[in-house]
Coordinates of C-alpha atoms and ligand atoms in Angstrom, one line a residue:
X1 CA 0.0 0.0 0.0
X2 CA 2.0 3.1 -1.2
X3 CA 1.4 6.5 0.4
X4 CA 3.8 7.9 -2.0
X5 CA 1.6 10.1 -4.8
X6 CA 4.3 10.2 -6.9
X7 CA 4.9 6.9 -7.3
X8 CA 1.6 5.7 -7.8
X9 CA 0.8 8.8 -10.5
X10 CA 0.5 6.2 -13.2
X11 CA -1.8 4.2 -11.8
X12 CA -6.2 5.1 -12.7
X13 CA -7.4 6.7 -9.8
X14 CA -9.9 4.5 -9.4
X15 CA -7.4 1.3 -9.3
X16 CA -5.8 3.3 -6.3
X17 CA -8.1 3.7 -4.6
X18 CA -9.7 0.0 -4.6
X19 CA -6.2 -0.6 -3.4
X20 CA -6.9 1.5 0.1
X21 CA -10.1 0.4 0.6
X22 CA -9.7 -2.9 3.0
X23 CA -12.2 -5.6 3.2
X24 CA -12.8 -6.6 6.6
X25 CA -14.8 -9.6 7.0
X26 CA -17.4 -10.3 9.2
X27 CA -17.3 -7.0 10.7
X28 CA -19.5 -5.5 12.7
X29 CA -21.3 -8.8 12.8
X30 CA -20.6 -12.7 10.8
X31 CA -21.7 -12.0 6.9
X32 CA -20.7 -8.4 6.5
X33 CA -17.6 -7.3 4.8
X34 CA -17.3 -4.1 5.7
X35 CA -15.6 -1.5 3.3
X36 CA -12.5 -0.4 5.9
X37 CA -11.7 3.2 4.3
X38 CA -9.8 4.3 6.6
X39 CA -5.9 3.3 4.8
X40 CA -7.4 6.1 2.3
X41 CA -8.2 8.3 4.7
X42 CA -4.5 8.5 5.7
X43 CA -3.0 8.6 1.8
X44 CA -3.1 12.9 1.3
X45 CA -3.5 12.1 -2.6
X46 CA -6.4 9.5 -2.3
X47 CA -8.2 12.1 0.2
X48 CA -7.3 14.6 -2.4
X49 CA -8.9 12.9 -4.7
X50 CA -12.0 11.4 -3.4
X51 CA -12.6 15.2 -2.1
X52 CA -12.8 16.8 -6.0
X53 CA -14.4 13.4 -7.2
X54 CA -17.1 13.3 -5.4
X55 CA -17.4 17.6 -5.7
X56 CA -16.9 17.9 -9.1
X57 CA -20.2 16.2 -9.9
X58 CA -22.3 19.1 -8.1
X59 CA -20.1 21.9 -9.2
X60 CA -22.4 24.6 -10.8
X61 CA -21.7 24.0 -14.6
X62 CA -22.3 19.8 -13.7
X63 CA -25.2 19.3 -11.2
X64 CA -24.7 22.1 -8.7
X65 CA -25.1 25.4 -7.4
X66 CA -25.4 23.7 -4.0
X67 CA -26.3 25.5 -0.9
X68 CA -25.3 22.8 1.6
X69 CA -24.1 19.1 1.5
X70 CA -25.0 17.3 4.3
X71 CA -22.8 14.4 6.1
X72 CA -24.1 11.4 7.6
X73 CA -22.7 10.4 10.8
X74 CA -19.9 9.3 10.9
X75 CA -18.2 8.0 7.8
X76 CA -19.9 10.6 6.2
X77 CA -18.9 13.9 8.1
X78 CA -15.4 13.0 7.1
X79 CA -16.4 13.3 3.2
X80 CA -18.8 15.9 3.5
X81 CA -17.8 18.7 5.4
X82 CA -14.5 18.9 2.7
X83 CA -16.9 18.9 -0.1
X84 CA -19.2 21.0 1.2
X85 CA -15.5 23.5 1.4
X86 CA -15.0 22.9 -2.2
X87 CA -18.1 23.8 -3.1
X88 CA -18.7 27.2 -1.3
X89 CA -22.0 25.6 0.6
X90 CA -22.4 24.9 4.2
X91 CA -22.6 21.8 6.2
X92 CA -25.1 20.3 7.4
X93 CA -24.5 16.8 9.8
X94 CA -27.4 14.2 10.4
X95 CA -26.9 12.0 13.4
X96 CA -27.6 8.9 15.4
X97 CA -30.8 9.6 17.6
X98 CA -30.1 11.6 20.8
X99 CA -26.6 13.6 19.9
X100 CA -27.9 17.2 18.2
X101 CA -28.7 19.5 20.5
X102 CA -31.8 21.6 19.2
X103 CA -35.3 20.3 17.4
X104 CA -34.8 18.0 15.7
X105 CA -37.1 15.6 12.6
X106 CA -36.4 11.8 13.0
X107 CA -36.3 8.8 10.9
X108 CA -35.9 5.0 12.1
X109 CA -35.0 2.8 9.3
X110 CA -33.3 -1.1 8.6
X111 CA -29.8 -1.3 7.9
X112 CA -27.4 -4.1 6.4
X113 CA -26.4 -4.8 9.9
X114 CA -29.3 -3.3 12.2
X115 CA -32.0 -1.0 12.5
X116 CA -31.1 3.0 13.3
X117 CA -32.6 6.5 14.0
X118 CA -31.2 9.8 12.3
X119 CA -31.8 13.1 13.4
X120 CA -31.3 16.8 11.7
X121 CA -32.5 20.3 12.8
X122 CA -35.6 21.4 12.0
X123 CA -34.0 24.9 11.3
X124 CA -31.2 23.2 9.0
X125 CA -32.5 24.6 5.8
X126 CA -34.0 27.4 4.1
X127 CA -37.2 26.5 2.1
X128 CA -36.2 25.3 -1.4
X129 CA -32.3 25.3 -0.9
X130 CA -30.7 22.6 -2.5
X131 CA -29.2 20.2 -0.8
X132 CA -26.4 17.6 -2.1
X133 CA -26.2 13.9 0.8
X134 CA -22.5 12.4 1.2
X135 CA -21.8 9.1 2.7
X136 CA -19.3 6.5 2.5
X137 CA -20.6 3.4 1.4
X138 CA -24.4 2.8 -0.2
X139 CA -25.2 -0.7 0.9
X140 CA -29.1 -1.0 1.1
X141 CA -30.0 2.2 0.8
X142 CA -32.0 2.9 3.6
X143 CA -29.6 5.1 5.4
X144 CA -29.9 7.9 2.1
X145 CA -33.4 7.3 1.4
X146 CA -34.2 8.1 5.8
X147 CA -31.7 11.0 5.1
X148 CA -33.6 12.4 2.2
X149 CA -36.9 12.1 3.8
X150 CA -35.3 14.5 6.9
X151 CA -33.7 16.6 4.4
X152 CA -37.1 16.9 2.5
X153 CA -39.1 17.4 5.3
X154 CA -37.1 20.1 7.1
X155 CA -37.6 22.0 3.5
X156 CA -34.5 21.0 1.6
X157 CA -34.7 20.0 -2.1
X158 CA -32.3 17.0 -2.5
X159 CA -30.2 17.5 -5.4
X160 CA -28.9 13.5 -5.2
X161 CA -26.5 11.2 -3.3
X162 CA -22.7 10.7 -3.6
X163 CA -20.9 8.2 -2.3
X164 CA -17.1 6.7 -1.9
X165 CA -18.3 3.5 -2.9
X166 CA -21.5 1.7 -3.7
X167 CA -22.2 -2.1 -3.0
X168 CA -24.3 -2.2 -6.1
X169 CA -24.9 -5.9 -5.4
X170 CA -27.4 -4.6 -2.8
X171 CA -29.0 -3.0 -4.5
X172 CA -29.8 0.3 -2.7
X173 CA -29.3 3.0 -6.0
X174 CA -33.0 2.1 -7.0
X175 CA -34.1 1.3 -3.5
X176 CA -33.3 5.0 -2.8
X177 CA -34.8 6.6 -5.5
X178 CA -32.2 9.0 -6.0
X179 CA -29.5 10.5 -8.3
X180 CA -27.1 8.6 -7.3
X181 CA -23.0 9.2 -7.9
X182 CA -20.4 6.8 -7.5
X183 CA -16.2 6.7 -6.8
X184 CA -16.0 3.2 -6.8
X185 CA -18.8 -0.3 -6.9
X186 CA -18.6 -3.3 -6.2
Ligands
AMP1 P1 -27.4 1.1 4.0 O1 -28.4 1.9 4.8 O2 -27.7 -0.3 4.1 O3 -27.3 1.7 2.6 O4 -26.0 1.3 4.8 C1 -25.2 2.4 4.6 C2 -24.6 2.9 5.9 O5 -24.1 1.8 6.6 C3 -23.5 3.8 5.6 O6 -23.6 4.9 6.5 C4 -22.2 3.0 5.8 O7 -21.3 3.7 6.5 C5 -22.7 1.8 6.6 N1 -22.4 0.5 5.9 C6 -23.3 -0.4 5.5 N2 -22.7 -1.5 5.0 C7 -21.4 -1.2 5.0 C8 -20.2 -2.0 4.7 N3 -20.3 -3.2 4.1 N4 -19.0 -1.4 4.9 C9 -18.9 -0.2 5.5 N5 -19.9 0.5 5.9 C10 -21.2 0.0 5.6

């Protein structure tokens, strides 16, 4: 695993970054592989890189202006808060039930391992602004689509979903009814 972005300057992009995304199995619980991204975290040119891919798909001449991106605790606060940088919008975080502070909307929905509540404030969004969702993996789905219903219902319009990497065997880009962007599938 090469940290060294000259060195590895030849190689796609996308080829390295399925190289510093490890495959832990049978993690959190036995069946799941989770998607370990944390070895990309740590290269500065991967980062780098996931950072303008997954903003260059909102900027305004592609699918943007944006007026805030919103990160989904916790993978996705890592991603989107950067993005949201690159993109001159604010952040927005939704999180596990009980840790925001003000009003909040909630959702409960199943995920590939477990069921979950996500929160946002009610005052998170102007009427109409648009609003761009970040995470790091799209497995089922049901994490996005819960996160577009909050975002929808506190008066955002959702723009679409990017992720770091989609388990497209699952299913979950028509199971969430969105726009859905991409880095990497599996
Ligand atoms: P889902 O709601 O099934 O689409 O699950 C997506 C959420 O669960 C994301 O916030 C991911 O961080 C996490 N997740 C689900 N499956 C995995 C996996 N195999 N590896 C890493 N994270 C996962």
């Amino acid at each position: 695993m090469s940290t060294d972005a000259g060195s590895v300057s030849a190689v796609p992009l996308e080829q390295r970054l399925l190289h510093l995304v490890r495959d832990v199995p049978d993690w959190p619980r036995p069946g799941v592989v989770f998607k370990d991204i944390t070895p990309l975290l740590a290269d500065p040119a991967a980062f780098a890189s996931v950072v303008d891919g997954l903003a260059e798909r909102w900027s305004p001449t592609v699918g943007g202006p944006v007026d805030k991106v919103v990160g989904i605790e916790a993978r996705g606060f890592i991603l989107a808060a950067p993005v949201a940088y690159r993109l001159g919008a604010g952040f927005v975080p939704v999180r596990k039930t009980g840790k925001l502070p003000w009003q909040t909307y909630a959702a409960s929905y199943a995920l590939e391992y477990g069921e979950a509540t996500l929160e946002v404030h009610q005052d998170a969004f102007c009427r109409g602004e648009r609003v761009v969702i970040i995470d790091d993996v799209l497995a089922t789905g049901g994490t996005a689509a819960a996160t577009a219903g909050l975002v929808k219902r506190a008066g955002g319009e959702v723009l679409g979903l990017s992720v770091l990497i989609e388990l497209a065997f699952l299913g979950g880009r028509a199971a969430v009814g969105l726009d859905v962007h991409a880095l990497l599938a599996f």
